[in-house]
Amino acid sequence: MARRFAGERLVVATHNPGKLAEIAELLRPFEIGVAGAGVLGLPEPEETGASFEANAELKARAAAQASGLPALADDSGLVVPALDGAPGIHSARWARAGRDFARAMAEVEARLAGKSDRRASFVACLTLAWPDGHVESFRGEARGHLVFPPRGTRGFGYDPIFVPEGGSETFGEMDPARKHAISHRADAFGKLAAACFVRETDT
Ligand code: IMP
């Protein structure tokens, strides 16, 4: 059985204000106070892991050890089976230092030339780490397919080329509330909450 979170405050191990806001929103119903790793001045470890799980765990562990509080980290990306899973854990890096996602999406399109399999998934791994080294990790997925050229100006990253299963709009065109209800992060968070954020009144 997963270890339950019994405290009142945790660190969200990200220096990205957008991710911090999204995770704080997901935690709100559980009345858990949130501090960002950036605000606490915690270091940002290098993502040297070979999987989403390994990278989420190393970020969460580093923040829990440095702060003495339980810490939550996420690692996510776009997985394209016809590209052997790329860009995968390198999703942010494909946009290079300028965070140029038009370039990253063009790279995906170029590498898919001549391939008919357009399936893709967004994957997210959320890890909760305690200062004693214990971790709990949960993987979430949103399945769909890729379209070119990119469509829509909402969302971020690879959203304009991803159409979720059963839909016709890209994540970049979709109402953000709808995207957040079906996203890979929401899927992972639902599993984490069910296992670790069980409230006394729920048992
Ligand atoms: P991380 O910060 O190392 O986890 O990098 C995640 C990267 O994956 C982001 O920079 C995006 O490129 C991509 N990504 C993850 N989730 C999404 C999403 O919901 N929409 C679009 N791109 C995403």
Coordinates of C-alpha atoms and ligand atoms in Angstrom, one line a residue:
M1 CA 0.0 0.0 0.0
A2 CA 1.2 3.5 -0.8
R3 CA 2.4 5.8 2.0
R4 CA -0.1 8.5 2.8
F5 CA 0.7 12.1 2.9
A6 CA -0.2 13.3 6.5
G7 CA 1.3 16.8 6.6
E8 CA -0.1 20.2 5.8
R9 CA 2.5 21.5 3.5
L10 CA 4.6 20.2 0.6
V11 CA 7.2 21.5 -1.8
V12 CA 6.4 21.4 -5.5
A13 CA 9.8 20.6 -7.0
T14 CA 9.6 22.9 -10.0
H15 CA 11.1 26.3 -11.0
N16 CA 8.4 26.7 -13.7
P17 CA 5.7 29.1 -12.4
G18 CA 3.1 27.6 -14.9
K19 CA 3.6 24.0 -13.5
L20 CA 3.5 25.3 -9.9
A21 CA 0.2 27.1 -10.5
E22 CA -1.3 24.0 -12.2
I23 CA -0.2 21.6 -9.4
A24 CA -1.3 24.1 -6.7
E25 CA -4.8 24.1 -8.3
L26 CA -4.9 20.3 -8.4
L27 CA -3.9 20.2 -4.6
R28 CA -6.5 22.8 -3.6
P29 CA -9.3 20.4 -2.7
F30 CA -7.0 18.6 -0.3
E31 CA -6.2 21.7 1.7
I32 CA -2.5 21.2 1.3
G33 CA -0.3 24.3 1.4
V34 CA 2.3 24.5 -1.4
A35 CA 5.7 26.1 -1.6
G36 CA 7.7 26.3 -4.9
A37 CA 11.3 25.1 -5.1
G38 CA 12.2 28.4 -6.8
V39 CA 10.8 30.5 -3.9
L40 CA 12.6 28.3 -1.3
G41 CA 15.9 28.8 -3.3
L42 CA 16.3 25.1 -3.8
P43 CA 18.8 23.9 -6.5
E44 CA 17.5 22.6 -9.8
P45 CA 19.0 19.1 -10.3
E46 CA 20.1 18.0 -13.8
E47 CA 17.7 15.6 -15.4
T48 CA 20.1 12.7 -15.9
G49 CA 17.5 9.9 -15.7
A50 CA 16.7 7.5 -18.6
S51 CA 12.9 7.6 -18.0
F52 CA 10.1 9.9 -16.9
E53 CA 10.0 8.1 -13.6
A54 CA 13.7 8.4 -12.9
N55 CA 13.7 12.2 -13.7
A56 CA 10.6 12.8 -11.5
E57 CA 12.1 10.9 -8.7
L58 CA 15.5 12.6 -8.8
K59 CA 13.8 16.1 -8.8
A60 CA 11.4 15.1 -5.9
R61 CA 14.2 13.5 -3.8
A62 CA 16.5 16.5 -4.2
A63 CA 13.8 18.9 -3.1
A64 CA 12.7 16.8 -0.1
Q65 CA 16.3 16.4 1.1
A66 CA 17.1 20.1 0.7
S67 CA 13.9 21.4 2.3
G68 CA 13.1 18.7 5.0
L69 CA 9.5 18.6 3.7
P70 CA 7.7 16.1 1.4
A71 CA 8.2 17.2 -2.2
L72 CA 6.2 16.6 -5.4
A73 CA 7.8 16.6 -8.8
D74 CA 6.6 15.9 -12.3
D75 CA 8.3 14.9 -15.5
S76 CA 6.4 14.8 -18.8
G77 CA 6.7 14.7 -22.5
L78 CA 5.4 13.6 -25.9
V79 CA 5.9 10.0 -26.9
V80 CA 5.7 9.1 -30.7
P81 CA 5.8 5.3 -31.3
A82 CA 6.8 5.8 -35.0
L83 CA 9.9 7.7 -33.7
D84 CA 10.8 4.9 -31.2
G85 CA 9.3 7.0 -28.4
A86 CA 11.0 10.3 -29.2
P87 CA 11.0 13.1 -28.2
G88 CA 10.0 11.5 -24.9
I89 CA 12.2 12.6 -22.0
H90 CA 13.9 15.0 -24.3
S91 CA 10.7 16.9 -25.2
A92 CA 11.8 20.2 -23.6
R93 CA 15.3 19.8 -25.1
W94 CA 14.0 19.5 -28.7
A95 CA 12.8 23.1 -28.4
R96 CA 16.4 24.1 -27.5
A97 CA 17.5 27.0 -25.2
G98 CA 15.0 29.5 -26.9
R99 CA 12.1 27.2 -25.9
D100 CA 11.1 27.3 -29.6
F101 CA 8.3 24.8 -29.9
A102 CA 7.5 25.8 -33.5
R103 CA 10.9 24.4 -34.3
A104 CA 10.4 21.3 -32.1
M105 CA 7.0 20.5 -33.8
A106 CA 8.7 21.0 -37.2
E107 CA 11.3 18.5 -36.2
V108 CA 8.6 15.9 -35.3
E109 CA 6.9 16.5 -38.7
A110 CA 10.2 16.2 -40.6
R111 CA 11.1 12.9 -38.8
L112 CA 7.7 11.5 -39.6
A113 CA 8.0 12.1 -43.3
G114 CA 7.1 8.9 -45.2
K115 CA 5.7 7.2 -42.1
S116 CA 1.9 6.6 -41.9
D117 CA 1.6 5.8 -38.1
R118 CA 0.7 9.1 -36.5
R119 CA -0.2 7.8 -33.0
A120 CA 1.2 9.7 -30.1
S121 CA 0.8 10.0 -26.3
F122 CA 1.5 12.6 -23.7
V123 CA 3.0 11.0 -20.6
A124 CA 3.4 12.4 -17.1
C125 CA 5.1 10.9 -14.1
L126 CA 4.3 12.5 -10.7
T127 CA 6.5 11.5 -7.8
L128 CA 6.0 12.3 -4.1
A129 CA 9.2 12.0 -2.1
W130 CA 9.7 12.2 1.7
P131 CA 12.9 13.5 3.4
D132 CA 13.7 9.9 4.6
G133 CA 14.0 8.8 0.9
H134 CA 10.7 7.0 0.5
V135 CA 9.0 7.8 -2.9
E136 CA 5.7 7.1 -4.5
S137 CA 5.4 7.5 -8.3
F138 CA 2.4 7.5 -10.6
R139 CA 2.2 7.5 -14.4
G140 CA -0.5 9.2 -16.4
E141 CA -1.2 9.1 -20.2
A142 CA -3.3 10.9 -22.8
R143 CA -3.5 9.0 -26.1
G144 CA -4.2 10.5 -29.5
H145 CA -2.6 11.3 -32.8
L146 CA -0.6 14.1 -34.4
V147 CA -1.7 16.6 -37.1
F148 CA 0.3 19.0 -39.2
P149 CA 0.4 22.0 -39.6
P150 CA 0.1 23.0 -35.9
R151 CA -3.4 24.3 -34.9
G152 CA -4.4 26.6 -32.0
T153 CA -2.8 29.2 -29.8
R154 CA -4.0 27.9 -26.4
G155 CA -1.9 25.6 -24.2
F156 CA 1.9 25.2 -24.5
G157 CA 4.6 23.0 -25.9
Y158 CA 3.4 20.4 -28.4
D159 CA -0.3 21.1 -27.8
P160 CA -1.0 22.5 -31.3
I161 CA -0.1 19.1 -33.0
F162 CA -1.9 16.7 -30.6
V163 CA -5.5 15.6 -31.0
P164 CA -6.7 13.4 -28.1
E165 CA -8.5 10.1 -28.8
G166 CA -12.2 10.6 -29.7
G167 CA -11.8 14.3 -30.5
S168 CA -11.1 16.5 -33.5
E169 CA -9.6 19.7 -31.9
T170 CA -6.0 19.8 -30.9
F171 CA -5.0 20.5 -27.3
G172 CA -3.9 24.0 -28.6
E173 CA -7.5 24.7 -29.8
M174 CA -9.3 23.2 -26.9
D175 CA -10.8 25.0 -23.9
P176 CA -8.1 24.7 -21.2
A177 CA -10.6 23.3 -18.6
R178 CA -11.4 20.4 -21.0
K179 CA -7.7 19.7 -21.6
H180 CA -7.0 19.7 -17.9
A181 CA -9.8 17.2 -17.3
I182 CA -8.3 14.7 -19.7
S183 CA -4.6 15.4 -19.7
H184 CA -1.8 13.1 -18.8
R185 CA -1.1 15.2 -15.7
A186 CA -4.7 14.9 -14.5
D187 CA -4.5 11.1 -15.0
A188 CA -1.3 10.8 -13.0
F189 CA -2.7 13.2 -10.3
G190 CA -5.9 11.2 -9.9
K191 CA -3.8 8.1 -9.2
L192 CA -1.6 10.0 -6.7
A193 CA -4.5 11.5 -4.9
A194 CA -6.3 8.2 -4.6
A195 CA -3.3 6.5 -3.1
C196 CA -1.6 9.3 -1.0
F197 CA -4.1 12.1 -0.3
V198 CA -6.9 10.1 1.2
R199 CA -8.7 12.3 3.7
E200 CA -9.8 10.9 7.0
T201 CA -13.4 11.6 6.0
D202 CA -12.9 9.4 2.9
T203 CA -12.0 6.2 4.8
Ligands
IMP1 P1 9.8 18.7 -18.2 O1 9.6 20.1 -17.7 O2 11.2 18.2 -18.2 O3 8.9 17.7 -17.6 O4 9.4 18.8 -19.8 C1 8.2 18.6 -20.2 C2 8.1 19.0 -21.7 O5 7.2 18.1 -22.3 C3 7.5 20.4 -21.9 O6 8.5 21.3 -22.1 C4 6.7 20.2 -23.2 O7 7.6 20.3 -24.3 C5 6.3 18.8 -23.2 N1 4.9 18.7 -22.6 C6 4.6 18.1 -21.4 N2 3.3 18.2 -21.1 C7 2.8 18.9 -22.2 C8 1.4 19.3 -22.4 O8 0.5 19.1 -21.7 N3 1.3 19.9 -23.6 C9 2.3 20.2 -24.5 N4 3.6 19.8 -24.3 C10 3.8 19.2 -23.1

